[in-house]
Every structure is written in structure tokens, then in C-alpha cells.
Amino acid sequence: MMTTTLRIALILVSLGTFAMIMRKIRQSRMQIESAIFWIVLALVLVVYSVFPKVADACAGLLGIYATTNFLFLFAIFVLILKVFFMSIHISQLESKIKELVQVMALEEKKYEEEKR
């Protein structure tokens, strides 16, 4: 069972996260594709805090006695997933950068040869 304090804290954190993400999108500092993850996470936390029976049921399905333990496990799992997908994205970007550097080097060499 979630305490009222925990429920209020979850709602405040979720709404704060949602507001911050929307502000970053409006300032063009974050793409909508990247923000979707955080918006969905904030909405899930709001659902868990407004309807604590949902979090209790999820905890029960996983065999977790305390709902707060489930919330911590959920947060850790979601953040690990986010880090994993960010690592994949970074690897893809590094490959693209490497390819672009090689193309630029070839173009520069070609330009230097034509200049002579």
C-alpha cells in the first residue's frame, strides 16, 4: 500500500517532469521522439499514484510484497532500459561520424590532388 506522502511525491515529480519536458520541446532543445519516453514514464507514474491499486496489482503479480519496492524496481528497470537504448543510439552515431570523417578525408585528398 502506498502512503499519501508517496502518492503526492509521485504526482509532483511526474508533473514536474512533464512540465520540464514540454518546456525543453518548446525551446527546441529536445526532439519530440526523445521526449516521448519521458512523457510516457511521467504518465505511468501519475497512473500509479492516482490509482494505487494498479501498482499494488503489478507488485502482486511479480510477487513483491511492498508497493514501494515495486516502484523502485520499476524505476530501476526503466532507467536501465533507457541507458541501453541510448548506448545503441550512441554506437550508431559513432559509426556515422566515423564514416563521415572518412568521406571528408577522401574528399579533402581529392581536392588537394586537383589543386596541384
Short mmCIF file of C-alpha atoms in Angstrom, two decimals:
data_model
loop_
_atom_site.label_atom_id
_atom_site.label_comp_id
_atom_site.label_asym_id
_atom_site.label_seq_id
_atom_site.Cartn_x
_atom_site.Cartn_y
_atom_site.Cartn_z
CA MET A 1 0.00 0.00 0.00
CA MET A 2 1.26 3.45 -0.90
CA THR A 3 1.27 6.20 1.66
CA THR A 4 -0.34 9.53 0.87
CA THR A 5 3.04 11.22 1.06
CA LEU A 6 4.48 8.87 -1.56
CA ARG A 7 1.45 9.38 -3.80
CA ILE A 8 1.78 13.17 -3.60
CA ALA A 9 5.52 12.98 -4.22
CA LEU A 10 4.96 10.78 -7.31
CA ILE A 11 2.36 13.16 -8.68
CA LEU A 12 4.61 16.20 -8.12
CA VAL A 13 7.64 14.51 -9.67
CA SER A 14 5.58 13.31 -12.63
CA LEU A 15 4.02 16.71 -13.27
CA GLY A 16 7.40 18.40 -12.84
CA THR A 17 8.98 16.02 -15.33
CA PHE A 18 6.16 16.56 -17.78
CA ALA A 19 6.41 20.36 -17.47
CA MET A 20 10.20 20.30 -17.89
CA ILE A 21 10.00 18.10 -20.99
CA MET A 22 7.33 20.29 -22.57
CA ARG A 23 9.45 23.38 -21.87
CA LYS A 24 12.50 21.78 -23.50
CA ILE A 25 10.44 20.83 -26.55
CA ARG A 26 9.11 24.39 -26.88
CA GLN A 27 12.67 25.75 -26.59
CA SER A 28 13.73 23.30 -29.33
CA ARG A 29 16.29 21.72 -27.04
CA MET A 30 14.70 18.28 -27.24
CA GLN A 31 13.16 16.40 -30.09
CA ILE A 32 9.68 15.01 -29.67
CA GLU A 33 10.93 11.49 -30.41
CA SER A 34 13.30 11.68 -27.44
CA ALA A 35 10.68 13.24 -25.18
CA ILE A 36 8.06 10.54 -25.75
CA PHE A 37 9.87 8.17 -23.39
CA TRP A 38 9.85 10.68 -20.53
CA ILE A 39 6.26 11.74 -21.15
CA VAL A 40 5.07 8.12 -21.09
CA LEU A 41 7.07 7.49 -17.91
CA ALA A 42 5.52 10.55 -16.24
CA LEU A 43 2.03 9.38 -17.25
CA VAL A 44 2.67 5.89 -15.88
CA LEU A 45 3.81 7.35 -12.57
CA VAL A 46 0.68 9.52 -12.43
CA VAL A 47 -1.47 6.44 -13.02
CA TYR A 48 0.39 4.56 -10.28
CA SER A 49 -0.06 7.43 -7.84
CA VAL A 50 -3.68 8.32 -8.66
CA PHE A 51 -4.75 4.66 -8.81
CA PRO A 52 -2.52 2.92 -6.25
CA LYS A 53 -4.40 -0.36 -6.73
CA VAL A 54 -2.74 -0.64 -10.17
CA ALA A 55 0.71 -0.50 -8.59
CA ASP A 56 -0.44 -2.93 -5.88
CA ALA A 57 -1.70 -5.36 -8.53
CA CYS A 58 1.56 -5.13 -10.53
CA ALA A 59 3.56 -5.74 -7.35
CA GLY A 60 1.36 -8.72 -6.51
CA LEU A 61 1.79 -10.20 -9.99
CA LEU A 62 5.56 -10.05 -9.58
CA GLY A 63 5.41 -11.43 -6.06
CA ILE A 64 6.67 -8.21 -4.49
CA TYR A 65 5.18 -7.58 -1.06
CA ALA A 66 5.66 -3.81 -0.74
CA THR A 67 4.37 -1.49 -3.42
CA THR A 68 7.24 0.92 -2.80
CA ASN A 69 9.70 -1.85 -3.60
CA PHE A 70 7.85 -2.42 -6.85
CA LEU A 71 8.08 1.29 -7.69
CA PHE A 72 11.83 1.28 -7.07
CA LEU A 73 12.25 -1.88 -9.14
CA PHE A 74 10.13 -0.35 -11.90
CA ALA A 75 12.19 2.86 -11.90
CA ILE A 76 15.49 0.96 -11.97
CA PHE A 77 14.30 -1.30 -14.79
CA VAL A 78 13.03 1.61 -16.90
CA LEU A 79 16.23 3.59 -16.43
CA ILE A 80 18.39 0.59 -17.32
CA LEU A 81 16.34 0.16 -20.50
CA LYS A 82 16.80 3.85 -21.30
CA VAL A 83 20.58 3.61 -20.82
CA PHE A 84 20.70 0.50 -23.01
CA PHE A 85 18.82 2.15 -25.87
CA MET A 86 20.90 5.31 -25.52
CA SER A 87 24.06 3.17 -25.79
CA ILE A 88 22.75 1.66 -29.01
CA HIS A 89 21.95 5.12 -30.36
CA ILE A 90 25.41 6.44 -29.42
CA SER A 91 27.06 3.49 -31.17
CA GLN A 92 25.07 4.20 -34.32
CA LEU A 93 26.03 7.87 -34.20
CA GLU A 94 29.71 6.99 -33.69
CA SER A 95 29.58 4.76 -36.78
CA LYS A 96 28.02 7.58 -38.81
CA ILE A 97 30.64 10.05 -37.58
CA LYS A 98 33.44 7.65 -38.48
CA GLU A 99 32.01 7.20 -41.96
CA LEU A 100 31.60 10.95 -42.46
CA VAL A 101 35.17 11.63 -41.32
CA GLN A 102 36.46 9.05 -43.80
CA VAL A 103 34.42 10.57 -46.63
CA MET A 104 35.65 14.05 -45.73
CA ALA A 105 39.26 12.85 -45.68
CA LEU A 106 38.88 11.30 -49.12
CA GLU A 107 37.23 14.45 -50.46
CA GLU A 108 39.97 16.61 -48.97
CA LYS A 109 42.66 14.41 -50.50
CA LYS A 110 40.88 14.56 -53.86
CA TYR A 111 40.63 18.34 -53.58
CA GLU A 112 44.33 18.67 -52.73
CA GLU A 113 45.31 16.49 -55.70
CA GLU A 114 43.14 18.54 -58.07
CA LYS A 115 44.62 21.74 -56.69
CA ARG A 116 48.16 20.69 -57.72
#
